[in-house]
Coordinates of C-alpha atoms in Angstrom, one line a residue:
Chain A
M1 CA 31.3 261.6 -64.3
S2 CA 28.6 259.0 -64.8
V3 CA 25.1 259.9 -64.5
D4 CA 23.8 257.2 -62.1
A5 CA 26.5 257.9 -59.7
P6 CA 24.6 260.2 -57.2
S7 CA 21.7 257.7 -57.0
K8 CA 23.9 255.3 -55.4
K9 CA 24.9 258.1 -52.7
P10 CA 21.5 259.6 -51.4
I11 CA 21.8 263.4 -50.8
A12 CA 21.2 262.9 -47.0
E13 CA 24.6 260.9 -46.6
A14 CA 26.3 264.0 -48.0
V15 CA 29.5 264.7 -46.2
E16 CA 29.4 268.1 -44.1
V17 CA 31.8 270.5 -45.0
P18 CA 34.6 270.3 -42.1
T19 CA 35.3 273.1 -39.7
F20 CA 38.8 273.5 -38.3
Q21 CA 40.9 275.7 -36.1
I22 CA 43.4 277.9 -37.6
T23 CA 45.9 280.7 -36.2
L24 CA 46.3 283.8 -38.2
R25 CA 49.4 285.6 -37.5
I26 CA 48.7 289.1 -38.4
E27 CA 51.3 292.1 -39.0
R28 CA 49.6 294.8 -36.8
Y29 CA 50.7 298.6 -37.0
N30 CA 48.8 301.4 -35.4
P31 CA 50.4 304.9 -36.2
E32 CA 48.7 306.4 -33.1
F33 CA 50.5 304.1 -30.6
D34 CA 53.2 302.3 -32.4
T35 CA 56.7 303.1 -33.3
E36 CA 57.3 299.5 -34.9
S37 CA 54.9 297.1 -36.3
H38 CA 54.4 293.7 -34.6
Y39 CA 52.6 290.4 -35.1
E40 CA 49.5 289.2 -33.2
D41 CA 48.2 285.7 -33.4
Y42 CA 44.3 285.2 -33.7
E43 CA 42.9 281.7 -33.1
V44 CA 40.0 281.4 -35.5
T45 CA 37.5 278.4 -36.4
V46 CA 37.0 278.5 -40.2
H47 CA 34.7 276.4 -42.5
G48 CA 36.5 274.3 -45.3
T49 CA 35.3 276.4 -47.8
D50 CA 36.4 279.8 -46.3
R51 CA 38.7 282.3 -47.8
V52 CA 41.2 284.1 -45.8
L53 CA 38.8 287.1 -46.4
D54 CA 36.4 285.5 -44.3
A55 CA 38.8 284.6 -41.4
L56 CA 39.7 288.4 -41.5
H57 CA 36.0 289.3 -41.2
T58 CA 35.6 286.7 -38.3
I59 CA 38.4 288.7 -36.6
K60 CA 37.1 292.0 -37.4
W61 CA 33.6 291.6 -36.5
D62 CA 33.7 289.1 -33.7
M63 CA 37.0 289.3 -32.1
D64 CA 39.1 292.6 -32.5
G65 CA 37.3 295.6 -34.3
S66 CA 40.5 297.6 -34.3
L67 CA 41.9 295.4 -37.2
S68 CA 42.1 297.3 -40.4
F69 CA 42.2 296.3 -43.7
R70 CA 40.7 297.4 -47.4
R71 CA 38.1 295.1 -49.3
S72 CA 35.1 296.1 -51.3
C73 CA 33.8 293.7 -53.6
A74 CA 35.2 290.6 -51.8
H75 CA 34.9 288.7 -55.1
G76 CA 38.4 289.4 -56.7
V77 CA 37.3 292.2 -59.1
C78 CA 38.1 295.3 -57.2
G79 CA 41.5 294.8 -56.3
S80 CA 41.4 296.1 -52.8
D81 CA 42.6 293.4 -50.6
A82 CA 45.9 292.3 -51.9
M83 CA 48.1 291.3 -49.0
R84 CA 51.2 289.2 -48.3
I85 CA 49.8 285.8 -47.1
N86 CA 52.6 283.2 -46.1
G87 CA 55.0 285.5 -47.8
K88 CA 53.3 285.9 -51.2
N89 CA 51.2 288.4 -52.5
R90 CA 47.6 287.3 -53.0
L91 CA 44.0 288.5 -52.8
A92 CA 42.4 287.6 -49.6
C93 CA 39.2 287.0 -51.4
K94 CA 40.5 284.5 -53.7
T95 CA 42.4 282.6 -51.4
L96 CA 40.9 279.6 -49.5
V97 CA 42.3 278.9 -46.2
K98 CA 42.7 275.3 -46.9
D99 CA 45.2 276.0 -49.9
V100 CA 47.6 278.2 -47.5
N101 CA 48.6 275.1 -44.9
P102 CA 46.2 275.9 -42.2
D103 CA 48.0 273.3 -39.8
K104 CA 50.8 276.1 -39.3
P105 CA 50.2 279.8 -38.4
I106 CA 49.1 281.5 -41.6
T107 CA 51.0 284.8 -41.7
I108 CA 49.3 288.1 -43.1
E109 CA 51.2 291.2 -43.7
P110 CA 50.6 294.3 -45.8
I111 CA 52.1 294.4 -49.4
K112 CA 55.7 295.5 -49.3
G113 CA 57.3 298.5 -50.7
L114 CA 54.6 301.0 -50.1
P115 CA 54.2 303.2 -46.7
V116 CA 51.9 301.3 -44.1
E117 CA 49.1 303.5 -42.8
K118 CA 47.6 301.1 -40.4
D119 CA 47.7 297.2 -40.2
L120 CA 47.1 295.8 -43.6
I121 CA 46.5 299.2 -45.2
V122 CA 49.2 300.8 -47.1
D123 CA 49.4 304.3 -49.0
M124 CA 48.4 303.3 -52.5
E125 CA 49.2 306.9 -54.0
P126 CA 52.6 306.4 -55.3
F127 CA 51.3 303.4 -57.1
F128 CA 48.5 305.4 -58.7
D129 CA 50.8 308.2 -59.5
S130 CA 53.0 305.7 -61.9
Y131 CA 49.7 304.6 -63.4
R132 CA 48.7 308.2 -64.2
E133 CA 51.9 308.8 -65.6
I134 CA 51.4 306.4 -68.5
M135 CA 48.0 308.0 -69.5
P136 CA 45.7 305.1 -69.0
F137 CA 43.2 306.5 -71.4
L138 CA 42.5 306.1 -75.1
V139 CA 44.1 308.9 -77.3
T140 CA 42.7 309.6 -80.8
T141 CA 42.6 312.5 -83.2
G142 CA 40.5 313.4 -86.0
H143 CA 36.6 313.4 -85.8
E144 CA 35.0 311.5 -83.2
P145 CA 33.2 308.3 -85.1
T146 CA 29.2 308.3 -85.2
H147 CA 29.5 304.6 -84.1
E148 CA 31.9 302.4 -82.1
R149 CA 35.4 302.2 -82.9
I150 CA 35.4 299.0 -84.7
Q151 CA 38.2 296.4 -84.1
S152 CA 39.1 293.2 -85.5
Q153 CA 39.3 289.9 -83.1
A154 CA 42.9 289.8 -83.9
D155 CA 43.6 293.4 -83.0
K156 CA 41.8 292.8 -79.6
D157 CA 43.8 289.5 -78.9
R158 CA 46.8 291.6 -79.2
F159 CA 46.3 293.4 -75.8
D160 CA 43.5 291.2 -74.3
D161 CA 45.7 289.8 -71.6
T162 CA 46.6 293.1 -70.1
T163 CA 43.1 294.7 -69.9
K164 CA 42.5 292.0 -67.1
C165 CA 44.3 294.2 -64.6
I166 CA 42.6 295.3 -61.5
L167 CA 45.3 297.5 -60.3
C168 CA 45.6 295.5 -56.9
A169 CA 49.1 296.4 -56.7
A170 CA 50.2 292.7 -56.0
C171 CA 52.6 292.8 -58.8
T172 CA 54.2 296.1 -58.4
S173 CA 54.7 295.3 -54.5
S174 CA 56.3 292.1 -55.3
C175 CA 59.0 293.7 -57.3
P176 CA 62.4 293.8 -55.5
V177 CA 63.3 296.6 -57.8
F178 CA 60.4 298.7 -56.5
W179 CA 61.1 297.6 -52.9
N180 CA 64.3 299.5 -53.1
D181 CA 63.5 303.0 -53.7
G182 CA 60.2 303.1 -55.0
Q183 CA 61.3 305.0 -58.2
Y184 CA 60.8 302.2 -60.7
F185 CA 57.4 302.7 -62.5
G186 CA 56.5 299.0 -61.5
P187 CA 55.0 296.3 -63.4
A188 CA 51.2 297.4 -63.0
A189 CA 52.0 300.7 -64.7
I190 CA 53.9 299.0 -67.6
V191 CA 50.8 296.3 -68.0
N192 CA 48.5 299.3 -68.5
A193 CA 50.6 301.2 -70.8
H194 CA 50.7 297.7 -72.7
R195 CA 47.1 297.6 -72.8
F196 CA 46.9 301.1 -74.8
I197 CA 50.2 300.9 -76.8
F198 CA 48.9 297.6 -78.4
D199 CA 45.5 298.8 -78.9
S200 CA 45.0 299.3 -82.6
R201 CA 42.5 302.4 -82.0
D202 CA 45.0 304.2 -79.9
E203 CA 47.1 306.8 -81.0
A204 CA 49.5 307.7 -78.2
G205 CA 51.8 304.6 -78.5
D206 CA 54.9 306.4 -79.2
Q207 CA 54.2 308.9 -76.2
R208 CA 53.8 306.1 -73.8
L209 CA 56.8 304.3 -75.0
Q210 CA 59.0 307.5 -74.6
I211 CA 57.6 307.7 -71.0
L212 CA 58.7 304.2 -70.4
N213 CA 62.1 304.7 -72.0
D214 CA 62.9 306.5 -69.0
K215 CA 65.7 305.3 -66.3
E216 CA 63.1 304.3 -64.2
G217 CA 61.0 302.5 -66.9
V218 CA 61.0 299.3 -68.4
W219 CA 64.9 299.0 -68.4
R220 CA 64.8 298.6 -64.7
C221 CA 62.9 295.2 -65.2
R222 CA 65.1 292.5 -64.2
T223 CA 62.9 289.8 -65.2
V224 CA 62.3 288.2 -61.9
F225 CA 59.1 287.2 -62.8
N226 CA 57.7 287.8 -59.2
C227 CA 55.0 290.0 -61.1
T228 CA 53.7 287.2 -63.2
E229 CA 53.6 284.8 -60.1
A230 CA 52.0 287.5 -57.8
C231 CA 49.2 288.3 -60.3
P232 CA 45.7 287.3 -59.0
R233 CA 44.4 287.5 -62.7
G234 CA 47.1 285.3 -64.4
I235 CA 48.2 288.1 -66.6
E236 CA 51.6 287.4 -68.1
V237 CA 53.1 290.4 -66.7
T238 CA 56.8 289.8 -67.4
K239 CA 55.8 289.1 -71.0
A240 CA 54.0 292.3 -71.6
I241 CA 57.0 294.1 -70.2
A242 CA 59.3 292.4 -72.6
E243 CA 57.0 293.3 -75.4
V244 CA 57.0 296.9 -74.3
K245 CA 60.9 296.7 -74.2
R246 CA 61.0 295.3 -77.8
A247 CA 58.6 297.8 -79.0
I248 CA 60.8 300.5 -77.6
I249 CA 63.7 299.1 -79.4
T250 CA 62.2 298.5 -82.5
R251 CA 60.4 301.8 -82.8
R252 CA 63.4 304.0 -81.5
V253 CA 66.3 302.6 -82.7
Chain B
M1 CA 48.8 311.3 -48.4
S2 CA 49.5 310.0 -44.7
T3 CA 51.3 312.1 -42.1
T4 CA 52.6 309.0 -40.0
T5 CA 56.1 307.6 -39.8
S6 CA 56.7 303.9 -39.9
A7 CA 59.8 302.9 -38.3
D8 CA 60.0 299.6 -40.0
S9 CA 62.9 299.9 -42.6
N10 CA 61.4 297.0 -44.7
R11 CA 58.5 299.1 -45.6
G12 CA 59.9 301.0 -48.1
P13 CA 60.6 304.8 -48.2
V14 CA 59.1 306.6 -45.4
V15 CA 56.4 309.4 -45.9
T16 CA 57.3 311.9 -43.3
D17 CA 55.4 315.0 -43.6
L18 CA 53.0 316.5 -45.9
T19 CA 55.5 319.5 -46.6
T20 CA 58.3 317.2 -47.8
K21 CA 58.5 315.9 -51.1
S22 CA 57.3 312.2 -51.3
P23 CA 60.5 309.8 -51.9
Y24 CA 58.3 308.2 -54.4
E25 CA 58.2 311.1 -56.6
R26 CA 60.5 310.5 -59.5
R27 CA 63.5 312.4 -59.1
T28 CA 64.7 313.1 -62.6
H29 CA 63.2 312.1 -66.1
S30 CA 66.0 310.9 -68.0
R31 CA 66.2 312.0 -71.7
G32 CA 68.0 310.1 -74.3
N33 CA 68.6 306.1 -74.8
F34 CA 71.2 305.4 -72.3
E35 CA 69.3 302.6 -70.5
L36 CA 68.2 301.0 -73.9
W37 CA 71.6 300.9 -75.2
S38 CA 73.0 299.3 -72.0
W39 CA 70.3 296.8 -72.1
L40 CA 71.1 295.8 -75.6
F41 CA 74.7 295.9 -75.0
M42 CA 74.3 293.4 -72.2
R43 CA 72.6 291.1 -74.5
A44 CA 75.0 291.5 -77.6
S45 CA 78.2 291.3 -75.4
G46 CA 76.7 288.3 -73.6
V47 CA 76.4 286.4 -76.7
L48 CA 79.7 287.5 -78.2
L49 CA 81.5 286.7 -74.8
L50 CA 80.0 283.0 -75.0
V51 CA 81.9 282.8 -78.3
L52 CA 85.1 284.5 -77.1
V53 CA 85.5 282.9 -73.7
F54 CA 84.8 279.3 -75.0
G55 CA 86.8 279.7 -78.2
H56 CA 89.6 280.9 -75.5
L57 CA 89.3 277.9 -73.4
F58 CA 89.1 275.6 -76.1
V59 CA 92.4 276.7 -77.9
N60 CA 94.3 277.0 -74.5
L61 CA 93.1 273.7 -72.9
M62 CA 91.8 271.4 -75.5
T63 CA 94.3 272.0 -78.2
G64 CA 98.0 271.1 -78.0
D65 CA 99.4 269.9 -74.7
G66 CA 96.2 271.2 -73.1
I67 CA 96.7 272.8 -69.4
K68 CA 100.4 271.5 -69.2
G69 CA 101.3 273.3 -72.2
V70 CA 100.2 276.9 -70.9
D71 CA 103.0 278.8 -69.5
F72 CA 104.9 282.1 -70.3
A73 CA 106.3 280.8 -73.6
F74 CA 102.7 279.9 -74.6
V75 CA 101.1 283.3 -74.2
A76 CA 104.0 285.0 -75.6
G77 CA 103.7 282.7 -78.7
K78 CA 99.9 283.6 -78.7
W79 CA 100.6 287.3 -78.4
S80 CA 103.0 287.6 -81.4
S81 CA 100.0 286.9 -83.6
P82 CA 97.5 290.2 -84.1
F83 CA 94.8 287.7 -84.3
W84 CA 95.0 286.6 -80.6
Q85 CA 96.0 290.2 -79.5
F86 CA 92.8 291.6 -81.0
W87 CA 90.5 288.4 -79.5
D88 CA 92.2 288.9 -76.2
L89 CA 91.6 292.6 -76.3
L90 CA 87.9 292.2 -77.6
M91 CA 87.5 289.6 -74.8
L92 CA 89.0 291.9 -71.9
W93 CA 87.2 295.0 -73.0
L94 CA 83.8 293.2 -73.3
A95 CA 84.0 291.2 -70.3
E96 CA 85.2 294.3 -68.1
L97 CA 82.4 296.4 -69.5
H98 CA 79.7 293.7 -69.4
G99 CA 80.8 292.9 -65.7
V100 CA 80.7 296.7 -64.9
N101 CA 77.3 297.5 -66.5
G102 CA 75.9 294.4 -64.4
V103 CA 77.5 295.7 -61.1
R104 CA 76.0 299.1 -62.1
T105 CA 72.8 297.8 -62.3
I106 CA 73.1 296.2 -59.0
I107 CA 74.4 299.2 -57.2
N108 CA 71.4 300.9 -58.7
D109 CA 69.1 298.3 -57.3
Y110 CA 70.5 297.8 -53.9
T111 CA 71.6 301.0 -52.6
E112 CA 69.1 303.4 -51.2
R113 CA 70.8 306.9 -51.1
D114 CA 72.2 308.7 -53.8
S115 CA 75.5 309.5 -52.1
T116 CA 76.3 305.6 -51.4
R117 CA 75.5 305.3 -55.1
L118 CA 77.9 308.1 -56.4
V119 CA 80.8 306.7 -54.1
L120 CA 80.4 302.8 -55.1
K121 CA 80.0 303.8 -58.9
T122 CA 83.0 306.1 -58.7
L123 CA 85.0 303.2 -57.2
L124 CA 83.5 300.7 -59.9
F125 CA 84.4 303.0 -62.9
L126 CA 87.8 303.8 -61.6
S127 CA 88.8 300.0 -60.9
A128 CA 87.5 299.4 -64.6
L129 CA 89.6 302.1 -66.2
L130 CA 92.4 300.7 -64.2
V131 CA 91.9 297.1 -65.4
M132 CA 91.1 298.0 -69.2
V133 CA 94.2 300.5 -69.6
L134 CA 96.5 298.0 -67.9
G135 CA 95.4 295.2 -69.7
T136 CA 95.3 297.0 -73.1
L137 CA 98.9 298.1 -72.6
V138 CA 100.0 294.6 -71.4
I139 CA 98.5 293.2 -74.9
F140 CA 100.3 295.8 -76.9
T141 CA 103.4 296.3 -75.4
F142 CA 104.2 292.6 -74.2
D143 CA 107.7 291.8 -74.9
P144 CA 108.7 288.1 -74.5
C145 CA 112.2 288.7 -74.3
I146 CA 112.2 291.3 -71.2
D147 CA 114.6 289.0 -69.6
P148 CA 118.1 289.4 -71.2
N149 CA 118.6 285.6 -70.0
S150 CA 115.5 284.2 -71.6
T151 CA 115.9 280.8 -73.5
L152 CA 112.6 281.4 -75.4
Q153 CA 112.8 280.3 -78.9
Q154 CA 111.6 283.8 -80.3
C155 CA 114.7 285.4 -78.3
T156 CA 117.3 282.9 -78.5
G157 CA 117.0 283.1 -82.6
R158 CA 117.9 286.9 -82.4

């Protein structure tokens, strides 16, 4: 951009961010009264720069306080507000309303495959159970070093991609194999196993590979790529799963 | 853990009660490398089948008289050679096992109850057994002169 471009356009002429009307079609379920979930429409006025989360806040704070959803940091780091927006798993706090076709009603549903507790809140325990099973912590033997465990940049790069996971469950709940019976470990657990299996400082890689060699482990992955598409952090999930598969084959066969 | 029930069947297994085991809890932990070998077999047999099937199609359709030349006598001629017997046997076994394994994963992925799985897989394996036994039998016991009035070259020469 040229330097003198702004001088031609005085700041006073800066265009106001437009405001527009949208309809949010939210899947509601209240365990105290409902036997089945249903959809409710909400007309909301949003700013051009608003995110879906801001629209949900408007509903919860000004229109219908009974609407329930999770969110903590609201800036795409805590991983609390994964939901299905127009049929795709996304973080409500990272999705701009203007990007999800605001001309039509925007459907918002809880993530699939996990039991719904209320509205957009699902029971995340089964998800975290799988996560715990792959031992998501550093395992070492021998003396504890007196300084940091030094690692080369190349060694760090080996698993750098999978350290970005925020455990939002967008990937696991986008996986059709997980939807069926919930027995599959799911992409998130495999991604977090990958993070330690390929960490040069860790010594329990073989143990984790053995855990994922289960019939509900990596072999249930059908390389559908839904997880890679759903990941709000841009992790190459399917690639990570393929690397774990290859590691199991080369280390165990 | 929730004590609620969701009637929406699209929402995955229902957690009904605190006392019942969660449907998400892994039922069994498998030992051994069966799934690993089945995964590898799918890749290896797939590559091999590409060669076998396209070789088969090329020999049958592109060489000689092409599609017009394929008849009882053509097959009889082919199966008089151990090479084509072995080729067709390998193709039959690999295609059948490759297909069965694929359908087995589909059954695993799409059925929800173990009893349904058992019934479907039993049917699948029985059908595969039938096809493979029958196919193998035909390839090895094939008699081009089964018809006494046969005018085939191999039979009239006797």
